[in-house]
Amino acid sequence: MPVTTASAAIHITPVVIKTFIKHAKRKGIKYKDGDTTVQGWDDILYDEAFHIVKAFIELGTKNTVESLQAFTNTHVPAPFWCAVVPVKIPLSSCNKGADVLIEWFGPEDLKHVVGGERWWQIRGLEWIDGEWITEKAYLKEADCAHNRTLSDEEKTIIGMEHLDRVMLYVHGGAFFWGSINTHRYQVIRYARKMRGRAFTVNYRKAPQYPWPCPLQDVLAAYFYLTNPPPGAVHRPVHPSKLVFAGDSAGASLCLAALTVLRDLGIPQPAGAVLISPWVDLTHSFPSVMKNAATDIIPPHGFIHKPSPLWPVHPKAEGGYTRVVPTRTKPPPQPGHADKLKPDSERIHDQVRERVRQSMETGKEVHATDLQDRPEDIPSQNEMQKEGNDDHPETVPSGGQEPRPLTSGGPIQAEKDADHESEMDFWEPKPPKVLMEDPKATPLELRAQIQLYATTEQLSHPLVSPILQGSLGNLCPLYIIAGNGECLRDEIIYIAHKAAHPKDYPARQGVLREGRRQKENAERFQVPTKVHLQVFDDMCHVLTVFTFTDCAKYAYRSIAQFARHVIDNSSEHLARNPFPELHRPPSEISDSESEDEDVARHHPSSGSKSGRTRPHGTGGSMDSGADRTDVALYRSNEAIAELEVKEGQAEKSHSGASSATAHDSDNEDISAVFMIRERVDVFGNVRPMEPAEEVEALRLKPLEIGVIKEAPVRRWLAGQEEWDRRYKRTAEHVIRKRRQYEAKAARLLEHAKEQGLVHDEIHPQRSRLSTGDSISSESIGQIEAERRWGPLDLKDENPPPSAIAGRHDTSEAVALLKKTIYHNAPATHRTVPKLKTSDAVRAVFEPHDHPIKPPQQSVSEQQVHTQLVPMHGLRMWQSLVELFMRKSRKKVLRGKKHASSALQSTGDKISGAARSRSGRHPSSS
């Protein structure tokens, strides 16, 4: 059964019941034992919500990737009190994002690392879906000084223009699921609390559109805001009036986009909020394994029921195995993937060995087929002794860094040409796994583990920002993590790496192989201002659980950060980027409190208050209970100031001697570049322990960004279980792929018969009129801004999952059909008429149409359904609202009880006083 509202309800209902029973038992044991410690799990609402989310994600792994994508990319209407306006980011903005990435990569990396310049620019839609979001109460009457009649949606966008605080939010979902619909409720809250507007982007997702497709779309959204294309309703948003924000994969995309902007000298936004950023796709930090039980991430990672899309290899056949003991000597070294840009010596060695083994076996040998004699393969320890790619002293023979291939006159130019031609024969060997036992023989990865990028690309700094040469010179960052999440360690590390560029360098292998990274390590040494907060007991993306005390504080703190960095000048932020240290403190009215929001949208829920501590936990009055998010934020402001006074916040050397420089109440506390805090379950902050006591910060650079045994074995155990469970499904997938390939071949053959002509390499960018090139009976057109299509991939090497380079999935065929018959790229000279037989077939296809363009990939195009009121996303939103009201009512009961108790006590004291006063005269 696919992922639907019904299947989710069937799967989750038993989980809700079991969680309730287990929660009651656990609370009973704590009460019996007199245990008064407070944990996040003590809150029944968080306990239930945590297990609901975890159960839903696990349900997704028992279904196909497309099924999970379709469910989470279903269009769901917004709540009535919000102003939400859908917009389309046009191809012109997409092309700006592409041009920036093309400049960033350079021709060599584009060809050998990315796989080409064209495949990742191909898309099904002529736009990217986006949304403007704010509170309806914030709208003003639209200024209709336009030369045309405005639609209601355009008037709403104009009615937001006075809100100069803008948040560009990039949703998470492991780079392959989720959408603007799954995160809309959270984004609404950010817009409301910062008293501004938000913009969300429905970027393309893997595995159909793997890296760098999502990154291009995020950059396109940024340029759409800051440099609107013709026809856009909104005025340009200055970067200083905009903040990036994102969670999980979305936060990683934000960070990657920031480094691209920084490297190319393009103005950055005023700041960025990174919520549980996934910055190390190699899983090299300890918490990935240690925190599995306390996080919502599935036990074996993101594995899925086979489909024509994923996994690339649905079953072991033709000698293919997902993981085997290594069959070759280094390179690559254990823990590393092979180079995508090797030197000539490596290429010669591989070609010579492949030719030799081909002659011995009588068949073509690829890099994955290479084998050394078993007795010649050393242990991991011996491999590392022979030479570690990441050891600082390990450099090419002669002891010098290799010279750039592009210098040296005509002789060198001839060598460069020879090198490029040799590269066409290069194939990276399978990555080797770093084993826990140094005497063991390393494992060899034959399968792609992550959906976002190939294993060879995982260590690229735009895939795993943890491996950036430097994260200095970025805009101010507010970084949030849950102490119970699997990504905790890498989040803590990335925060310190940004604030201390010199103390947390990238490993030498990354700097040697990446020209730009080596330059960045030298260029960007100014510490980035960072506020890091790690929340006790919380799991991945704690802001999902909006009803918890600590999440309420997080929303308030995020909003105040956005306000501060947008409302103040760059000179002011250079002195103090932290709102907690702003003097005088920023004004926050009581009407902005969390509980006022609930009361405004749900008037029956009572008057404003905060939520009480979970029943039975004990605790003091200053725990954070019975306080609004505003009061809690104010309390934490005072603690932040105390941290600075006591030397627990990190200050620049220029301000080290001015710890008490803010003698005036109107002067900011300046020169602080990093605040490190932990936050308890009630939202109270405390200083984080010293860096030397944090396990994640003790890792050496050469231990980061490597492929380690434990995560691989965990993934493999789950994948092998899925291979057994879905064996028949995998066989059916292979047959389906053949059918789609035949369908694509027939489609292409018929298109050529109908007059398809295209210029394979050079798009006709200057063509203004294409009427002569379109059949008079055609229903399509040539899009001047659509640069490339699936027929333009000569000399390109897209990743194996990318549908731009495939013909064996329904979505790949739909993309091919649309770019031939409906919205052709500028490389096409004709748009043929659809053959009658193909039109008849389209009538019987569920996602096709005889006249209209076929439905594009669910990783890109939203699904529209007639059953929206009953959709699971709406139900989750309603459930969160219910938990918010329950949370609030619990506080009201606690306050009323406390108030009556205090009143009763006061009456008794007054009565006793009057009694004593009455007896006193008679005794005299």
mmCIF file of N, CA, C and O in Angstrom, residues 535-594:
data_model
loop_
_atom_site.group_PDB
_atom_site.id
_atom_site.type_symbol
_atom_site.label_atom_id
_atom_site.label_comp_id
_atom_site.label_asym_id
_atom_site.label_seq_id
_atom_site.Cartn_x
_atom_site.Cartn_y
_atom_site.Cartn_z
ATOM 1 N N PHE A 535 19.619 21.719 22.362
ATOM 2 C CA PHE A 535 18.442 21.561 23.200
ATOM 3 C C PHE A 535 18.395 20.154 23.819
ATOM 4 O O PHE A 535 18.424 19.151 23.096
ATOM 5 N N ASP A 536 18.305 20.108 25.141
ATOM 6 C CA ASP A 536 18.281 18.840 25.857
ATOM 7 C C ASP A 536 17.152 17.940 25.369
ATOM 8 O O ASP A 536 16.005 18.394 25.182
ATOM 9 N N ASP A 537 17.449 16.658 25.189
ATOM 10 C CA ASP A 537 16.461 15.597 24.909
ATOM 11 C C ASP A 537 15.731 15.758 23.589
ATOM 12 O O ASP A 537 14.902 14.903 23.249
ATOM 13 N N MET A 538 15.985 16.805 22.839
ATOM 14 C CA MET A 538 15.229 17.026 21.607
ATOM 15 C C MET A 538 15.838 16.243 20.441
ATOM 16 O O MET A 538 17.046 16.016 20.377
ATOM 17 N N CYS A 539 14.962 15.876 19.514
ATOM 18 C CA CYS A 539 15.381 15.108 18.349
ATOM 19 C C CYS A 539 15.658 16.041 17.169
ATOM 20 O O CYS A 539 15.739 17.257 17.321
ATOM 21 N N HIS A 540 15.789 15.467 16.004
ATOM 22 C CA HIS A 540 16.073 16.204 14.772
ATOM 23 C C HIS A 540 14.940 17.182 14.468
ATOM 24 O O HIS A 540 13.765 16.832 14.510
ATOM 25 N N VAL A 541 15.299 18.426 14.165
ATOM 26 C CA VAL A 541 14.356 19.500 13.810
ATOM 27 C C VAL A 541 13.293 19.652 14.907
ATOM 28 O O VAL A 541 12.124 19.345 14.725
ATOM 29 N N LEU A 542 13.712 20.135 16.058
ATOM 30 C CA LEU A 542 12.824 20.267 17.209
ATOM 31 C C LEU A 542 11.685 21.239 16.953
ATOM 32 O O LEU A 542 10.659 21.191 17.636
ATOM 33 N N THR A 543 11.826 22.123 15.963
ATOM 34 C CA THR A 543 10.768 23.095 15.677
ATOM 35 C C THR A 543 9.518 22.448 15.089
ATOM 36 O O THR A 543 8.478 23.111 14.990
ATOM 37 N N VAL A 544 9.612 21.182 14.700
ATOM 38 C CA VAL A 544 8.406 20.462 14.271
ATOM 39 C C VAL A 544 7.418 20.357 15.425
ATOM 40 O O VAL A 544 6.201 20.424 15.236
ATOM 41 N N PHE A 545 7.948 20.242 16.631
ATOM 42 C CA PHE A 545 7.122 20.030 17.821
ATOM 43 C C PHE A 545 6.832 21.388 18.457
ATOM 44 O O PHE A 545 7.307 21.719 19.544
ATOM 45 N N THR A 546 6.010 22.157 17.771
ATOM 46 C CA THR A 546 5.810 23.568 18.091
ATOM 47 C C THR A 546 5.202 23.806 19.465
ATOM 48 O O THR A 546 5.318 24.907 20.000
ATOM 49 N N PHE A 547 4.573 22.801 20.047
ATOM 50 C CA PHE A 547 3.832 22.962 21.297
ATOM 51 C C PHE A 547 4.711 22.795 22.528
ATOM 52 O O PHE A 547 4.258 23.035 23.650
ATOM 53 N N THR A 548 5.960 22.364 22.357
ATOM 54 C CA THR A 548 6.834 22.187 23.520
ATOM 55 C C THR A 548 7.384 23.541 23.967
ATOM 56 O O THR A 548 7.517 24.474 23.170
ATOM 57 N N ASP A 549 7.720 23.647 25.238
ATOM 58 C CA ASP A 549 8.248 24.906 25.779
ATOM 59 C C ASP A 549 9.520 25.337 25.075
ATOM 60 O O ASP A 549 9.697 26.512 24.734
ATOM 61 N N CYS A 550 10.417 24.374 24.854
ATOM 62 C CA CYS A 550 11.693 24.746 24.249
ATOM 63 C C CYS A 550 11.508 25.153 22.785
ATOM 64 O O CYS A 550 12.210 26.041 22.287
ATOM 65 N N ALA A 551 10.555 24.536 22.095
ATOM 66 C CA ALA A 551 10.297 24.937 20.708
ATOM 67 C C ALA A 551 9.684 26.328 20.661
ATOM 68 O O ALA A 551 10.002 27.129 19.769
ATOM 69 N N LYS A 552 8.803 26.642 21.622
ATOM 70 C CA LYS A 552 8.242 27.992 21.680
ATOM 71 C C LYS A 552 9.358 29.021 21.858
ATOM 72 O O LYS A 552 9.355 30.081 21.222
ATOM 73 N N TYR A 553 10.292 28.703 22.722
ATOM 74 C CA TYR A 553 11.429 29.609 22.906
ATOM 75 C C TYR A 553 12.247 29.707 21.612
ATOM 76 O O TYR A 553 12.688 30.794 21.214
ATOM 77 N N ALA A 554 12.443 28.559 20.927
ATOM 78 C CA ALA A 554 13.229 28.564 19.691
ATOM 79 C C ALA A 554 12.582 29.457 18.635
ATOM 80 O O ALA A 554 13.273 30.232 17.956
ATOM 81 N N TYR A 555 11.270 29.364 18.489
ATOM 82 C CA TYR A 555 10.588 30.223 17.519
ATOM 83 C C TYR A 555 10.770 31.700 17.866
ATOM 84 O O TYR A 555 11.033 32.537 16.994
ATOM 85 N N ARG A 556 10.630 32.025 19.139
ATOM 86 C CA ARG A 556 10.808 33.410 19.562
ATOM 87 C C ARG A 556 12.237 33.866 19.306
ATOM 88 O O ARG A 556 12.482 34.975 18.808
ATOM 89 N N SER A 557 13.195 33.023 19.625
ATOM 90 C CA SER A 557 14.604 33.392 19.476
ATOM 91 C C SER A 557 14.980 33.550 18.005
ATOM 92 O O SER A 557 15.737 34.458 17.640
ATOM 93 N N ILE A 558 14.438 32.670 17.155
ATOM 94 C CA ILE A 558 14.699 32.778 15.719
ATOM 95 C C ILE A 558 14.141 34.091 15.182
ATOM 96 O O ILE A 558 14.787 34.794 14.396
ATOM 97 N N ALA A 559 12.923 34.429 15.617
ATOM 98 C CA ALA A 559 12.298 35.662 15.154
ATOM 99 C C ALA A 559 13.104 36.881 15.598
ATOM 100 O O ALA A 559 13.300 37.833 14.819
ATOM 101 N N GLN A 560 13.582 36.869 16.835
ATOM 102 C CA GLN A 560 14.363 38.002 17.331
ATOM 103 C C GLN A 560 15.699 38.117 16.608
ATOM 104 O O GLN A 560 16.184 39.225 16.346
ATOM 105 N N PHE A 561 16.301 36.981 16.286
ATOM 106 C CA PHE A 561 17.542 37.001 15.505
ATOM 107 C C PHE A 561 17.289 37.641 14.141
ATOM 108 O O PHE A 561 18.062 38.513 13.692
ATOM 109 N N ALA A 562 16.214 37.212 13.468
ATOM 110 C CA ALA A 562 15.894 37.768 12.150
ATOM 111 C C ALA A 562 15.642 39.267 12.241
ATOM 112 O O ALA A 562 16.123 40.051 11.405
ATOM 113 N N ARG A 563 14.902 39.672 13.249
ATOM 114 C CA ARG A 563 14.640 41.109 13.433
ATOM 115 C C ARG A 563 15.935 41.890 13.610
ATOM 116 O O ARG A 563 16.138 42.959 13.018
ATOM 117 N N HIS A 564 16.792 41.368 14.451
ATOM 118 C CA HIS A 564 18.015 42.094 14.814
ATOM 119 C C HIS A 564 18.930 42.279 13.606
ATOM 120 O O HIS A 564 19.419 43.395 13.354
ATOM 121 N N VAL A 565 19.177 41.197 12.864
ATOM 122 C CA VAL A 565 20.136 41.298 11.760
ATOM 123 C C VAL A 565 19.565 42.100 10.594
ATOM 124 O O VAL A 565 20.317 42.682 9.799
ATOM 125 N N ILE A 566 18.232 42.136 10.463
ATOM 126 C CA ILE A 566 17.617 42.911 9.386
ATOM 127 C C ILE A 566 17.481 44.383 9.765
ATOM 128 O O ILE A 566 17.727 45.274 8.954
ATOM 129 N N ASP A 567 17.116 44.658 11.003
ATOM 130 C CA ASP A 567 16.819 46.039 11.420
ATOM 131 C C ASP A 567 18.068 46.879 11.655
ATOM 132 O O ASP A 567 17.978 48.114 11.705
ATOM 133 N N ASN A 568 19.217 46.232 11.820
ATOM 134 C CA ASN A 568 20.435 46.977 12.125
ATOM 135 C C ASN A 568 21.403 46.972 10.948
ATOM 136 O O ASN A 568 21.391 46.058 10.116
ATOM 137 N N SER A 569 22.240 47.982 10.902
ATOM 138 C CA SER A 569 23.185 48.139 9.801
ATOM 139 C C SER A 569 24.296 47.096 9.880
ATOM 140 O O SER A 569 24.514 46.469 10.928
ATOM 141 N N SER A 570 25.009 46.944 8.776
ATOM 142 C CA SER A 570 26.126 45.999 8.755
ATOM 143 C C SER A 570 27.217 46.415 9.733
ATOM 144 O O SER A 570 27.878 45.569 10.344
ATOM 145 N N GLU A 571 27.403 47.729 9.903
ATOM 146 C CA GLU A 571 28.396 48.209 10.875
ATOM 147 C C GLU A 571 27.986 47.819 12.293
ATOM 148 O O GLU A 571 28.823 47.403 13.114
ATOM 149 N N HIS A 572 26.693 47.933 12.572
ATOM 150 C CA HIS A 572 26.190 47.545 13.897
ATOM 151 C C HIS A 572 26.375 46.042 14.112
ATOM 152 O O HIS A 572 26.811 45.614 15.188
ATOM 153 N N LEU A 573 26.066 45.256 13.090
ATOM 154 C CA LEU A 573 26.181 43.792 13.225
ATOM 155 C C LEU A 573 27.634 43.356 13.359
ATOM 156 O O LEU A 573 27.914 42.316 13.959
ATOM 157 N N ALA A 574 28.542 44.133 12.784
ATOM 158 C CA ALA A 574 29.961 43.806 12.951
ATOM 159 C C ALA A 574 30.362 43.930 14.414
ATOM 160 O O ALA A 574 31.228 43.191 14.905
ATOM 161 N N ARG A 575 29.727 44.858 15.129
ATOM 162 C CA ARG A 575 29.990 45.000 16.560
ATOM 163 C C ARG A 575 29.210 43.976 17.371
ATOM 164 O O ARG A 575 29.742 43.386 18.308
ATOM 165 N N ASN A 576 27.938 43.783 17.021
ATOM 166 C CA ASN A 576 27.097 42.871 17.789
ATOM 167 C C ASN A 576 25.993 42.289 16.905
ATOM 168 O O ASN A 576 25.015 42.959 16.591
ATOM 169 N N PRO A 577 26.119 41.012 16.519
ATOM 170 C CA PRO A 577 25.093 40.372 15.701
ATOM 171 C C PRO A 577 24.029 39.642 16.528
ATOM 172 O O PRO A 577 23.128 39.034 15.963
ATOM 173 N N PHE A 578 24.154 39.700 17.853
ATOM 174 C CA PHE A 578 23.284 38.891 18.711
ATOM 175 C C PHE A 578 22.202 39.752 19.358
ATOM 176 O O PHE A 578 22.510 40.696 20.097
ATOM 177 N N PRO A 579 20.933 39.458 19.118
ATOM 178 C CA PRO A 579 19.861 40.264 19.717
ATOM 179 C C PRO A 579 19.858 40.217 21.239
ATOM 180 O O PRO A 579 19.431 41.170 21.892
ATOM 181 N N GLU A 580 20.343 39.130 21.822
ATOM 182 C CA GLU A 580 20.378 39.017 23.275
ATOM 183 C C GLU A 580 21.298 40.046 23.920
ATOM 184 O O GLU A 580 21.143 40.378 25.103
ATOM 185 N N LEU A 581 22.262 40.553 23.128
ATOM 186 C CA LEU A 581 23.231 41.516 23.656
ATOM 187 C C LEU A 581 22.941 42.932 23.181
ATOM 188 O O LEU A 581 23.764 43.821 23.350
ATOM 189 N N HIS A 582 21.780 43.129 22.584
ATOM 190 C CA HIS A 582 21.406 44.455 22.098
ATOM 191 C C HIS A 582 20.928 45.315 23.265
ATOM 192 O O HIS A 582 20.153 44.859 24.106
ATOM 193 N N ARG A 583 21.405 46.546 23.318
ATOM 194 C CA ARG A 583 21.011 47.463 24.381
ATOM 195 C C ARG A 583 20.587 48.807 23.790
ATOM 196 O O ARG A 583 21.323 49.358 22.975
ATOM 197 N N PRO A 584 19.413 49.319 24.170
ATOM 198 C CA PRO A 584 18.467 48.680 25.084
ATOM 199 C C PRO A 584 17.838 47.460 24.423
ATOM 200 O O PRO A 584 17.812 47.376 23.200
ATOM 201 N N PRO A 585 17.336 46.512 25.207
ATOM 202 C CA PRO A 585 16.739 45.301 24.639
ATOM 203 C C PRO A 585 15.626 45.633 23.652
ATOM 204 O O PRO A 585 14.905 46.621 23.811
ATOM 205 N N SER A 586 15.511 44.822 22.610
ATOM 206 C CA SER A 586 14.474 45.035 21.605
ATOM 207 C C SER A 586 13.102 44.936 22.250
ATOM 208 O O SER A 586 12.880 44.142 23.170
ATOM 209 N N GLU A 587 12.202 45.739 21.746
ATOM 210 C CA GLU A 587 10.846 45.732 22.286
ATOM 211 C C GLU A 587 10.069 44.538 21.746
ATOM 212 O O GLU A 587 10.091 44.250 20.560
ATOM 213 N N ILE A 588 9.408 43.828 22.650
ATOM 214 C CA ILE A 588 8.505 42.740 22.283
ATOM 215 C C ILE A 588 7.247 42.933 23.109
ATOM 216 O O ILE A 588 7.282 42.822 24.340
ATOM 217 N N SER A 589 6.153 43.203 22.464
ATOM 218 C CA SER A 589 4.913 43.418 23.206
ATOM 219 C C SER A 589 4.316 42.098 23.633
ATOM 220 O O SER A 589 4.587 41.047 23.042
ATOM 221 N N ASP A 590 3.495 42.115 24.665
ATOM 222 C CA ASP A 590 2.836 40.907 25.132
ATOM 223 C C ASP A 590 1.935 40.318 24.055
ATOM 224 O O ASP A 590 1.671 39.117 24.037
ATOM 225 N N SER A 591 1.460 41.164 23.142
ATOM 226 C CA SER A 591 0.584 40.646 22.084
ATOM 227 C C SER A 591 1.330 39.739 21.122
ATOM 228 O O SER A 591 0.724 39.031 20.330
ATOM 229 N N GLU A 592 2.662 39.744 21.206
ATOM 230 C CA GLU A 592 3.449 38.876 20.339
ATOM 231 C C GLU A 592 3.753 37.532 20.984
ATOM 232 O O GLU A 592 4.443 36.707 20.400
ATOM 233 N N SER A 593 3.265 37.284 22.175
ATOM 234 C CA SER A 593 3.587 36.046 22.872
ATOM 235 C C SER A 593 2.944 34.859 22.193
ATOM 236 O O SER A 593 1.969 34.978 21.464
ATOM 237 N N GLU A 594 3.510 33.706 22.473
ATOM 238 C CA GLU A 594 3.011 32.449 21.917
ATOM 239 C C GLU A 594 1.551 32.242 22.242
ATOM 240 O O GLU A 594 0.744 31.877 21.389
#
